[in-house]
Short mmCIF file of C-alpha atoms in Angstrom, two decimals:
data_model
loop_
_atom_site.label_atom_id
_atom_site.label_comp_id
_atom_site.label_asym_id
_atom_site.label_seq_id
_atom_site.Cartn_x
_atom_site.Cartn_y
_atom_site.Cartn_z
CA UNK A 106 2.07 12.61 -24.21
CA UNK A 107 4.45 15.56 -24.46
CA UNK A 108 7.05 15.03 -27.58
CA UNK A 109 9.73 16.03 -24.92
CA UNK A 110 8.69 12.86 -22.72
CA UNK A 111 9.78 10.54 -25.42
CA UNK A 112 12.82 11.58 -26.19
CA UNK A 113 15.93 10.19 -24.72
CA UNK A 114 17.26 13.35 -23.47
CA UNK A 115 14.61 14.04 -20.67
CA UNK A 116 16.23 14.50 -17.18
CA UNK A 117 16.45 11.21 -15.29
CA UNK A 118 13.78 11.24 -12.32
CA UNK A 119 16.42 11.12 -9.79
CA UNK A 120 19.42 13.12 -8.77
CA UNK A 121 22.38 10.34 -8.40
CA UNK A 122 24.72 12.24 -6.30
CA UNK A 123 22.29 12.66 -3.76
CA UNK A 124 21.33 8.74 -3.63
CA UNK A 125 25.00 7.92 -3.59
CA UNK A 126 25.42 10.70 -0.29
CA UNK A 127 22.47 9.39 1.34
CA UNK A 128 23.10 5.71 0.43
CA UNK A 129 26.72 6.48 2.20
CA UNK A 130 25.45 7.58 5.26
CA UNK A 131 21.92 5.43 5.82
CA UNK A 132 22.71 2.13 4.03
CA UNK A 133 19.27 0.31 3.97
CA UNK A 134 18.00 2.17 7.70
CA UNK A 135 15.49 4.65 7.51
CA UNK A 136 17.23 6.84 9.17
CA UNK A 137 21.51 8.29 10.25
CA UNK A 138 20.84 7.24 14.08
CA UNK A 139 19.73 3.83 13.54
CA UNK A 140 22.43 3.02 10.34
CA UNK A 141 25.01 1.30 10.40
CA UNK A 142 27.42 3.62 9.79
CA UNK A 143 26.21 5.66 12.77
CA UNK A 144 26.54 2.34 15.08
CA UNK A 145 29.99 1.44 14.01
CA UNK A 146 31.43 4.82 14.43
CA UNK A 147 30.20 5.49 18.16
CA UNK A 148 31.38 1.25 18.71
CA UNK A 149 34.33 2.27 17.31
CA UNK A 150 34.61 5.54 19.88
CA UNK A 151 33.20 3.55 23.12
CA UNK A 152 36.06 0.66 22.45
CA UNK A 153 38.44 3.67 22.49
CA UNK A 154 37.41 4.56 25.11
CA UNK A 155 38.22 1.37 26.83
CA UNK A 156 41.62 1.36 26.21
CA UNK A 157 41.44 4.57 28.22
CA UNK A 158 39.58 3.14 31.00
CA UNK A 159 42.49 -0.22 30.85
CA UNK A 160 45.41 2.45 31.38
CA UNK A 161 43.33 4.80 33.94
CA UNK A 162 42.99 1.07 36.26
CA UNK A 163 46.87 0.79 35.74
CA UNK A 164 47.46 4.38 36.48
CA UNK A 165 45.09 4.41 39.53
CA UNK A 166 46.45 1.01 40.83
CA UNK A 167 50.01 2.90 40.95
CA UNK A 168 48.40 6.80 42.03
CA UNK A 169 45.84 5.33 44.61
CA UNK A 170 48.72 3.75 47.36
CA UNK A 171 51.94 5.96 46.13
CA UNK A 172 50.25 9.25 46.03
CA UNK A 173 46.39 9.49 48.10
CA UNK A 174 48.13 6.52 50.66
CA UNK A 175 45.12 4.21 50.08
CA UNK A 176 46.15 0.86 51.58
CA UNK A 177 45.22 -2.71 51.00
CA UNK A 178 44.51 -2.20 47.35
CA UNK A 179 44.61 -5.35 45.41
CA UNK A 180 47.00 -4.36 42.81
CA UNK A 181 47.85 -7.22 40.99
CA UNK A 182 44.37 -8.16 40.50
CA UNK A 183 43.64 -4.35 38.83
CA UNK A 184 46.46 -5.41 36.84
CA UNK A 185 44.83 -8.40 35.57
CA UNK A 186 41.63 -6.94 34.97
CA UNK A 187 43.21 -4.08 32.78
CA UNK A 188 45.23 -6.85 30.95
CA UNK A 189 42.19 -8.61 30.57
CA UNK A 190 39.93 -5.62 29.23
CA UNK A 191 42.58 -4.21 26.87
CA UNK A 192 42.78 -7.97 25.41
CA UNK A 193 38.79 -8.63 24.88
CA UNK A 194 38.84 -4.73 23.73
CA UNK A 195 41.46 -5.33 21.04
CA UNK A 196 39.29 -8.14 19.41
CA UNK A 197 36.32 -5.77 19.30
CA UNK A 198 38.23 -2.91 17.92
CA UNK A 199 40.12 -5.07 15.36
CA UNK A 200 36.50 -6.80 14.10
CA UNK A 201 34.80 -3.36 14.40
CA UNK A 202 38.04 -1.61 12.20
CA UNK A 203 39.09 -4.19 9.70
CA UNK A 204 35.61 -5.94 9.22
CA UNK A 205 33.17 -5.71 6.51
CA UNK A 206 30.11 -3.39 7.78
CA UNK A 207 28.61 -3.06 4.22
CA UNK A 208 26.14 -5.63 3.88
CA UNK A 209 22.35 -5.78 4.32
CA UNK A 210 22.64 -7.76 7.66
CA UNK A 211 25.53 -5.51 8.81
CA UNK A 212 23.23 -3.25 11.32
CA UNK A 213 22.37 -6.60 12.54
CA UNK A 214 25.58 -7.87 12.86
CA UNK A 215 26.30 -4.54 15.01
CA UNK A 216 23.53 -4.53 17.57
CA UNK A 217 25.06 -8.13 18.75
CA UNK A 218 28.12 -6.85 19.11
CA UNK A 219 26.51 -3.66 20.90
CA UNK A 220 24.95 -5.92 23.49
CA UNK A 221 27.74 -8.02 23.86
CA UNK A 222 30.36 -5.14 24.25
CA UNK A 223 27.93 -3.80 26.84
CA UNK A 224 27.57 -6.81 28.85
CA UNK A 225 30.93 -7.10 29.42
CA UNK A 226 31.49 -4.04 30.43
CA UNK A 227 29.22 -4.21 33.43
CA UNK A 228 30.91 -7.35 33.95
CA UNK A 229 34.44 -5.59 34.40
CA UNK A 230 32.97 -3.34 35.90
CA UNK A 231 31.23 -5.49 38.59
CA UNK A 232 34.88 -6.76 39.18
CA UNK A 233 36.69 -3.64 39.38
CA UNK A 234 33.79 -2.50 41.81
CA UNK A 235 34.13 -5.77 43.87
CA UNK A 236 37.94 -5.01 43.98
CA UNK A 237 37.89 -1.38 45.37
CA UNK A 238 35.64 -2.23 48.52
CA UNK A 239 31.91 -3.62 46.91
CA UNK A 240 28.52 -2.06 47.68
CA UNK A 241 30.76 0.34 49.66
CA UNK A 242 32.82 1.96 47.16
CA UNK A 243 31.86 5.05 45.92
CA UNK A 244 32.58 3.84 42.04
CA UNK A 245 28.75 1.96 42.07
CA UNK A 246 27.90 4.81 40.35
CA UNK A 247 29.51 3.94 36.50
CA UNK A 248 27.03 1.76 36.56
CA UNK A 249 24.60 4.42 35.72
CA UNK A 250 27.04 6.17 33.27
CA UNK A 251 26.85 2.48 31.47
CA UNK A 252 22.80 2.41 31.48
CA UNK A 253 23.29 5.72 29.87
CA UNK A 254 25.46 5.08 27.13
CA UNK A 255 23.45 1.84 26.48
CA UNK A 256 20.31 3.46 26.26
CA UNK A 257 21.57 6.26 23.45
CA UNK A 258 21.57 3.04 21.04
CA UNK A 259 20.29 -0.03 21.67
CA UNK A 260 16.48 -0.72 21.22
CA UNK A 261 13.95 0.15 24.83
CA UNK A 262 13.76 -3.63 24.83
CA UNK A 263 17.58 -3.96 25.05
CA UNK A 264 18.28 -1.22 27.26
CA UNK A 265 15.82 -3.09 30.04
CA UNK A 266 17.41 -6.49 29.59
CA UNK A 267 21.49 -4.94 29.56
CA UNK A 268 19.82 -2.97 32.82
CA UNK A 269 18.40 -6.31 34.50
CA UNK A 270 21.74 -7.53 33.63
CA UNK A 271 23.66 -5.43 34.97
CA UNK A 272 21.30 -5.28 38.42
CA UNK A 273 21.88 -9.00 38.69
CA UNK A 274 25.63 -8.58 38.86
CA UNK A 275 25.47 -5.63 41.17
CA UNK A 276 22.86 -7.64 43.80
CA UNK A 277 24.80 -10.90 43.18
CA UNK A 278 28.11 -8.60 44.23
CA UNK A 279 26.42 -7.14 47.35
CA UNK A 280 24.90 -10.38 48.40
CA UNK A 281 27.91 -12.50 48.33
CA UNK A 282 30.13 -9.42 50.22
CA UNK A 283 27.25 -9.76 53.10
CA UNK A 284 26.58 -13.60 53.07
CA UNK A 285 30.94 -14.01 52.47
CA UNK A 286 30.80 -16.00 49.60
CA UNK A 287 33.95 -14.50 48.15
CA UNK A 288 36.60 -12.51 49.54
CA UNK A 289 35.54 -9.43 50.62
CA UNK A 290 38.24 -6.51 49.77
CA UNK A 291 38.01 -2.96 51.73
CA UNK A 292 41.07 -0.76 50.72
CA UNK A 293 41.55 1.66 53.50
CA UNK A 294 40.78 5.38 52.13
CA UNK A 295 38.86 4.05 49.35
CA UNK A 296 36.07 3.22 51.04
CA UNK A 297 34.51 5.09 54.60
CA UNK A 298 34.61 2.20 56.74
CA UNK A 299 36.01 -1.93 56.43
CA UNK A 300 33.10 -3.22 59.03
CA UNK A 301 31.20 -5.97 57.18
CA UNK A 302 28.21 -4.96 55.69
CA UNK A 303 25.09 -6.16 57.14
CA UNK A 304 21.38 -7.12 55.99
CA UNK A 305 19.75 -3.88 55.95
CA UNK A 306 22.49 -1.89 54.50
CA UNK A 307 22.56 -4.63 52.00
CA UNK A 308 18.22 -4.16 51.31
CA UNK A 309 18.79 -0.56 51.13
CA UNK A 310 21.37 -0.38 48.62
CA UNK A 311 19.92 -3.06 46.66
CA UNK A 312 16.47 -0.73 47.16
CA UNK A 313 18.40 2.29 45.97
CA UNK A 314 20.21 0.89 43.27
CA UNK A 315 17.06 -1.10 41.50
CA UNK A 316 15.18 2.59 41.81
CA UNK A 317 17.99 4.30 40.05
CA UNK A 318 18.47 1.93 37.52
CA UNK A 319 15.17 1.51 36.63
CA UNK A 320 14.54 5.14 36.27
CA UNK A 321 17.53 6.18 34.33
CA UNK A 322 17.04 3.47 31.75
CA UNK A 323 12.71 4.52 31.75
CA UNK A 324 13.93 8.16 30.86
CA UNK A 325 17.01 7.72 28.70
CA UNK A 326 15.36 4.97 26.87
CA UNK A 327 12.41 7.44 25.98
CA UNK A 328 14.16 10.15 25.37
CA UNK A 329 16.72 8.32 22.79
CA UNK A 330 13.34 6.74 20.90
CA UNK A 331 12.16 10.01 20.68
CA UNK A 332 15.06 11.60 19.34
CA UNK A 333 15.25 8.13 16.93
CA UNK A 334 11.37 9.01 16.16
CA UNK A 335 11.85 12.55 15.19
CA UNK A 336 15.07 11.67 13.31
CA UNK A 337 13.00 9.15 11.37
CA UNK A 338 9.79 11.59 10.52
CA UNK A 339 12.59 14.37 9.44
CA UNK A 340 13.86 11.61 6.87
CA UNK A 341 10.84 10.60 5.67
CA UNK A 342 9.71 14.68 5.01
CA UNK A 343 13.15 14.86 3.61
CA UNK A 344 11.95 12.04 1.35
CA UNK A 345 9.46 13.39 0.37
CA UNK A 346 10.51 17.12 -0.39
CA UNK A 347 13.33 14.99 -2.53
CA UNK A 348 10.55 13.55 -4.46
CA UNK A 349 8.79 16.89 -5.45
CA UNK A 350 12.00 19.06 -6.12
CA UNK A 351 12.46 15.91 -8.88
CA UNK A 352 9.19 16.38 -9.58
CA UNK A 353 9.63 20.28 -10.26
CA UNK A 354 13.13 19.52 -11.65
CA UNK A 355 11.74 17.54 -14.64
CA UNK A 356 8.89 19.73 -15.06
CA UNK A 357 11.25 22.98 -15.80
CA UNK A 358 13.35 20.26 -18.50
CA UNK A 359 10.00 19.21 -20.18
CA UNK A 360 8.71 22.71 -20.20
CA UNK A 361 12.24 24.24 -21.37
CA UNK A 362 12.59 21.70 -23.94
CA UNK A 363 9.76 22.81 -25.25
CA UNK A 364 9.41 26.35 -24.95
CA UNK A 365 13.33 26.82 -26.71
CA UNK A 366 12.61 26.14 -29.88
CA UNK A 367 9.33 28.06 -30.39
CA UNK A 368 10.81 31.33 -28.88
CA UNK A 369 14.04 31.13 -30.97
CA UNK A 370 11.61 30.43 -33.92
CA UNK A 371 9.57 33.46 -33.08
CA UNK A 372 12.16 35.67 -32.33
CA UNK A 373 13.58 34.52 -36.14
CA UNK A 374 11.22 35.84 -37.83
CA UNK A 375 10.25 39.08 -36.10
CA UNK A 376 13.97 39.94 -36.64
CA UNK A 377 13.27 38.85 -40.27
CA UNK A 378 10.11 41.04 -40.93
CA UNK A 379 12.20 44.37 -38.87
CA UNK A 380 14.63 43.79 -41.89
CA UNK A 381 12.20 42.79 -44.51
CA UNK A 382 9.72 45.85 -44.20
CA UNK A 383 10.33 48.69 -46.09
CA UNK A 384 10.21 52.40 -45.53
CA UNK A 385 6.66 53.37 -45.56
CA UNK A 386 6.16 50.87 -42.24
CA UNK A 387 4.28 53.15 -39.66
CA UNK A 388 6.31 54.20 -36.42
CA UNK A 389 4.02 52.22 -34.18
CA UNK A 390 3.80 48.99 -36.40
CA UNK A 391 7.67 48.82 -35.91
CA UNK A 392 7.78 50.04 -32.28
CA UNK A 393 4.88 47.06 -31.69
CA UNK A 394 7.40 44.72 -33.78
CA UNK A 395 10.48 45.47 -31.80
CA UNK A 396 8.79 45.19 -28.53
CA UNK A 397 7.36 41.60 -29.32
CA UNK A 398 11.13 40.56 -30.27
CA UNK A 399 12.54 41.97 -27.02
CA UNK A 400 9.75 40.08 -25.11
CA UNK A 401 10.58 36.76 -27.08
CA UNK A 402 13.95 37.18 -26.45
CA UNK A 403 13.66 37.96 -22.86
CA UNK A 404 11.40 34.64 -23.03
CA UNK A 405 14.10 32.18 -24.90
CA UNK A 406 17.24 33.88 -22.21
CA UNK A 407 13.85 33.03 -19.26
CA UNK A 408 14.17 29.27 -20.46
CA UNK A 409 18.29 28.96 -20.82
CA UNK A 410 18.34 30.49 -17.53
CA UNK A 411 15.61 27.53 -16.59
CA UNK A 412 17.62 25.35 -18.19
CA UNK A 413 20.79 26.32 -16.63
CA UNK A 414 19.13 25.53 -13.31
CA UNK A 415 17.68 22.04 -14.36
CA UNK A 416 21.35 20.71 -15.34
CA UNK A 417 22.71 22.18 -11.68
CA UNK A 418 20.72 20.37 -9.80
CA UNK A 419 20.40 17.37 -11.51
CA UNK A 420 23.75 15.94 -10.59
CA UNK A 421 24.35 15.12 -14.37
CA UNK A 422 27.42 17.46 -15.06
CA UNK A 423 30.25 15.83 -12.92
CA UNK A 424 31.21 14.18 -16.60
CA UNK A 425 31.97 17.27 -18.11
CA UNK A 426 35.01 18.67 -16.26
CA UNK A 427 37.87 19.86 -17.87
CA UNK A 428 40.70 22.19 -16.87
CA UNK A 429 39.55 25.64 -17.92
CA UNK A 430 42.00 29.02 -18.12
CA UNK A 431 40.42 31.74 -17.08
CA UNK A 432 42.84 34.02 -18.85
CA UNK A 433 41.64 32.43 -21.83
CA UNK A 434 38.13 33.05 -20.90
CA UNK A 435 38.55 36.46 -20.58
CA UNK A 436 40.55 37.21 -24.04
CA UNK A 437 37.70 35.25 -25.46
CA UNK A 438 35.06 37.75 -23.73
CA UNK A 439 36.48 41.23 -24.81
CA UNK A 440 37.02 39.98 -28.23
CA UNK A 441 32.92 38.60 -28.57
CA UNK A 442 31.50 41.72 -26.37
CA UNK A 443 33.86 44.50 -28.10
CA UNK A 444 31.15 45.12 -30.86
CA UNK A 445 27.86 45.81 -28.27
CA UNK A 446 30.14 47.51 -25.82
CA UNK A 447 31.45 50.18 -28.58
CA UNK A 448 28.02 50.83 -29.83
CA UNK A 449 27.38 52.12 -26.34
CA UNK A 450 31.24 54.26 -26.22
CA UNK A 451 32.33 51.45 -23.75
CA UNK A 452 35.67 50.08 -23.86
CA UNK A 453 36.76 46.44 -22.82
CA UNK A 454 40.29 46.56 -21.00
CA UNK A 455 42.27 43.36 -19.14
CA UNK A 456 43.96 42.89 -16.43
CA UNK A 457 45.42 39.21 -16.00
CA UNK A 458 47.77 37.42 -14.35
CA UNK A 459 49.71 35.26 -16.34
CA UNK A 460 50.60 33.05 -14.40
CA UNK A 461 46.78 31.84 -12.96
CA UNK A 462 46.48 28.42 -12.68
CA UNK A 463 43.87 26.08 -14.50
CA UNK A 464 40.57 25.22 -12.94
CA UNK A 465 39.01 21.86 -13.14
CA UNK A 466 34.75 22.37 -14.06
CA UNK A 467 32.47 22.52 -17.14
CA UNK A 468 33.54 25.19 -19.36
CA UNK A 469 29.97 26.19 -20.49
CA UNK A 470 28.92 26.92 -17.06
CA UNK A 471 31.98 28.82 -16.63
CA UNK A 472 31.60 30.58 -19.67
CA UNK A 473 28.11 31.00 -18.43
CA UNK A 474 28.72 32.92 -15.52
CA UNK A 475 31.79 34.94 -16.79
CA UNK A 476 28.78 36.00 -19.86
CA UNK A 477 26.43 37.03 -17.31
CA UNK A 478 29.03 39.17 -15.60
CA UNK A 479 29.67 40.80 -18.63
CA UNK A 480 26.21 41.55 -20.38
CA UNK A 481 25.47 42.94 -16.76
CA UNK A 482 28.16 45.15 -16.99
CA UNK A 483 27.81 46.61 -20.44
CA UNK A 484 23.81 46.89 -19.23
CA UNK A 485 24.21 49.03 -16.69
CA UNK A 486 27.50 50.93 -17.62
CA UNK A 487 26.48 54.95 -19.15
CA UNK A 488 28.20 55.62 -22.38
CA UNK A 489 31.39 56.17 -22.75
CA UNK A 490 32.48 54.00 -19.54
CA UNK A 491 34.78 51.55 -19.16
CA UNK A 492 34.30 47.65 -18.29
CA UNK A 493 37.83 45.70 -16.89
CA UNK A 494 38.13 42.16 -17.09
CA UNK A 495 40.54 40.79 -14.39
CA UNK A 496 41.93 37.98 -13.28
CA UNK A 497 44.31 36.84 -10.55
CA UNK A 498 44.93 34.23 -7.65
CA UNK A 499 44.65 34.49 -4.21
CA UNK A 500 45.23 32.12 -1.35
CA UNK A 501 44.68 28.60 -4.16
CA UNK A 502 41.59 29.95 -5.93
CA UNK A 503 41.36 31.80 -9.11
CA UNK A 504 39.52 34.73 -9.11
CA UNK A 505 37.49 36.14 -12.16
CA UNK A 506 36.29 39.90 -11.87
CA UNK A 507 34.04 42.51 -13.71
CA UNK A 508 34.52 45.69 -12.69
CA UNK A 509 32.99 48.87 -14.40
CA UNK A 510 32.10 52.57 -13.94
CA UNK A 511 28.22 51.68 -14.15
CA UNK A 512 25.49 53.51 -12.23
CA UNK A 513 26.34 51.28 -9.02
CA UNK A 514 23.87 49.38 -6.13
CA UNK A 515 22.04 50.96 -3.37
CA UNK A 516 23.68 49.03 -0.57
CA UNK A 517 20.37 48.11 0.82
CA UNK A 518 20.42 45.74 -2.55
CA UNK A 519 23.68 43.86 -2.48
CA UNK A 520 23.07 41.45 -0.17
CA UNK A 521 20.43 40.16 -1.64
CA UNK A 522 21.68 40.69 -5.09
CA UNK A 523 22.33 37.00 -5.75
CA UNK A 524 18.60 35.47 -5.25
CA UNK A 525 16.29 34.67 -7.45
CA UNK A 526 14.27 36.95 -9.43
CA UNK A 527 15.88 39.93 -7.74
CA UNK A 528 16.70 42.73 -9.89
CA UNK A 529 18.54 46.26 -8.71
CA UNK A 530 16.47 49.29 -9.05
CA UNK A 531 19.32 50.42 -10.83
CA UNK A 532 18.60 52.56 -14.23
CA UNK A 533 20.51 53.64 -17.41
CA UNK A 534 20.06 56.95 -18.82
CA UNK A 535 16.38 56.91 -17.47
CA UNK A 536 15.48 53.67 -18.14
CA UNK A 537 15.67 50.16 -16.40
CA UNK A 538 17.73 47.44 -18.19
CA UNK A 539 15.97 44.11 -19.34
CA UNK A 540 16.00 41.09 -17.24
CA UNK A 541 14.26 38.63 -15.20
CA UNK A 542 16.37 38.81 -12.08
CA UNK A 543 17.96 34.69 -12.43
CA UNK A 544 21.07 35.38 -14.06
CA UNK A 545 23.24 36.27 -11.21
CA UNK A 546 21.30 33.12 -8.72
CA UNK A 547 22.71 31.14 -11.22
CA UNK A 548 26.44 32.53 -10.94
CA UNK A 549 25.98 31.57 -7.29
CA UNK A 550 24.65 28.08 -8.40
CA UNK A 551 27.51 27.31 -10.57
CA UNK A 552 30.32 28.66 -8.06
CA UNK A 553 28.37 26.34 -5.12
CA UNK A 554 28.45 23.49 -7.53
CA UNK A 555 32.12 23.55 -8.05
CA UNK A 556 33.27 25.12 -4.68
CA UNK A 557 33.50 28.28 -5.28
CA UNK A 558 32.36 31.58 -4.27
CA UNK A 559 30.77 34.62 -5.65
CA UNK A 560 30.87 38.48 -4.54
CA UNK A 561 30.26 42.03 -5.11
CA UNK A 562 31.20 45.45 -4.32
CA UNK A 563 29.52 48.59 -5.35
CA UNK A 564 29.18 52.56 -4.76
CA UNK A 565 26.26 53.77 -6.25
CA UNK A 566 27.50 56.49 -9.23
CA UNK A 567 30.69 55.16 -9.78
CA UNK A 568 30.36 51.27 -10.50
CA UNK A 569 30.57 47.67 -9.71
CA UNK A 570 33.04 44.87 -8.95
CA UNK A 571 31.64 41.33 -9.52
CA UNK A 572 33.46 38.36 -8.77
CA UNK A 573 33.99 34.58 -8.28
CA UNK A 574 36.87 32.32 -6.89
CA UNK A 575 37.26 29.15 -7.77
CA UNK A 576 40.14 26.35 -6.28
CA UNK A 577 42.40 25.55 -8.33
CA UNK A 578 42.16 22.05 -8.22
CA UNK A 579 38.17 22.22 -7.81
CA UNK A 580 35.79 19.30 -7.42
CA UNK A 581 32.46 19.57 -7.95
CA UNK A 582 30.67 18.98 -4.37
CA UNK A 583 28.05 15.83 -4.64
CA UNK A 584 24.97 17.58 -4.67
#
């Protein structure tokens, strides 16, 4: 077993944030259209909804005589019916709103009242139907929209029985209107004729009605366990491709962990020999010394940048925010990069604003990315150029920029400047600047992780403006 395996720093196997997102949103379901939170919301919507339909039977019981000059409408029993729907409707939005969904048995708990909530609705709506004229009123058709709406959520097996249901009331409607069992009610206007309704117009709506329902419950129902299906097999993959990128995630930290202290190590001594030989050291021996540093080196910034990445996406760094001044960041940048930029004629100038507010996030991955800007800057700037640090705020973000009189970007290149591994073909006095291409993907990691954006503008021969805004009062996004 690897020495990095047994130490207590490894990366943890799992990325909380993401558990504590998906845990919000699925519960114990296997999947968002069959959770509980999913149910609850679109109960929550449909009992709204009801209180619409309640004042739409009020305003049509006043509209339907006053205004279209339908007669013989029952009004007081419309009344009645919208009293009585916006009173069973308040108990299901008041135990839907104030009631505890969180439990195991919850989605459960939900489905009953799904099936009861629907059932009563074809019940009011078997009374409302009887009250506007019966199998003759041209409102027989909400009971389709009903079937519909059923069959988005409840089970193929519960769509069928709420559809059997809901034929039963309909045929037990049309059969008592022809056989007179209860008062028959036919609203002039609302309906074509008032004659009685007879057998066969009674078979042949029954006939039309059971097709229709039947049908529309047979293809909604299939087409919402697809969708359910699907859903389910793209959280399951999901699953899966959450299990690997923790799989690759604590690969990098094992390999990183142990890669960093070898390369430091190595790139140690080399330095220590370039200093130790003396004079009468061949040309080549100390070209073939200088080149192994600068490929150890490049190999220890390869596995910060590695690491860098690890500690992004593992979740891990919420703990570490602080307010950080960017002002403050960039005083402490021209002071630690004055010495390599001189060596190359550059100066380090600033431009802040003074009165930039504090951001909340990890001041090493700040620093991080401000570091990167710079070191890129004094790369690919000619001698005697001039790097400006700047900072300002704009619309509640700060804004950190490095601007120099480099060489500049092809503008085929910037857009994809921020990927990984991607390098400019950008060079500096005839030759190309070190670098693996991650250093700037990571920028763009760190500003996504707190909020933030990056950004870049460049002429090629006369320089570069790199950037990122941060809010002011940041948060880092659960990732």
């Amino acid at each position: 077993m690897c020495r990095a395996c047994e130490r207590n720093d490894v990366m943890p196997s799992s990325n909380p944030a993401t558990k504590r997102v998906k845990q919000s949103l699925l519960g114990d379901a296997p999947s968002f259209l069959v959770s509980s939170r999913f149910l609850r919301t679109r109960l929550l919507v449909y009992s709204a909804a009801r209180f619409g339909v309640a004042a739409a039977i009020v305003a049509g019981a006043w509209f339907a005589p006053h205004v279209v000059g339908i007669e013989q409408l029952p009004v007081r029993g419309l009344h009645i019916l919208a009293a009585l729907l916006t009173l069973v409707n308040l108990v299901v939005f008041g135990t839907l709103y104030w009631g505890a969904w969180d439990r195991k048995d919850s989605y459960l708990h939900l489905m009953a009242v799904m099936h009861i909530t629907v059932g009563l609705d074809f019940v009011f709506l078997t009374v409302a139907l009887w009250l506007v004229g019966g199998a003759a009123s041209p409102f027989a058709s909400f009971y389709i929209l009903n079937i519909i709406l059923a069959a988005m959520l409840l089970p193929r097996e519960g769509v069928f029985f709420q559809m059997l249901f809901a034929y039963f009331l309909f045929a037990g409607m049309v059969l008592s209107q022809w056989l007179e069992f209860a008062p028959v009610f036919t609203p002039t206007g609302a309906i074509v004729s008032d004659t009685p309704i007879n057998g066969r117009y009674a078979v042949t709506v029954l006939t039309v009605q059971a097709i229709l329902f039947a049908v529309t419950a047979l293809l909604v129902s299939e087409i919402s366990a697809a969708l359910k299906k699907g859903e389910r097999a793209l959280s399951a993959l999901n699953d899966e491709l959450e299990q690997l990128s923790e799989m690759r995630r604590d690969f990098l930290h094992v390999v990183t962990h142990n890669l960093k202290a070898p390369a430091a190590a190595a790139t140690m001594l080399l330095e220590t020999v370039e200093t130790l030989w003396t004079k009468d050291v061949s040309d080549n021996a100390r070209a073939a010394i200088a080149r192994a540093r600068l490929r150890t080196q490049e190999l220890g910034e390869l596995v910060q940048d590695l690491q860098q990445l690890t500690a992004l996406e593992s979740g891990a760094l919420r703990k570490q925010e602080q307010p950080v001044s960017l002002n403050e960041l960039a005083r402490k940048l021209a002071e630690a990069y004055q010495d390599p930029a001189s060596r190359k004629g550059q100066r380090i100038e600033l431009e802040l604003d003074e009165t930039l507010p504090h951001i909340n996030a990890v001041p090493r991955l700040i620093h991080e990315a401000a570091v990167n800007y710079v070191t890129n800057a004094i790369k690919y700037t000619q001698e005697g150029g001039q790097i400006i640090l700047r900072t300002r705020a704009e619309d509640n973000v700060a804004v950190f920029e490095v601007e120099d009189t480099g060489v500049g970007i092809p503008p085929e290149h910037v857009e994809n400047l921020f990927g990984e591994f991607v390098r400019a073909p950008a060079t500096v006095s005839g030759k190309r600047p070190p670098g693996i291409g991650l250093g700037l993907s990571i920028v763009k990691r760190i500003m996504e992780y707190f909020d933030g954006r990056v950004y870049v503008s460049s002429e090629e021969g006369k320089g570069s403006v790199f950037g990122f805004a941060l809010p002011v009062e940041s948060k880092a996004q659960e990732k």
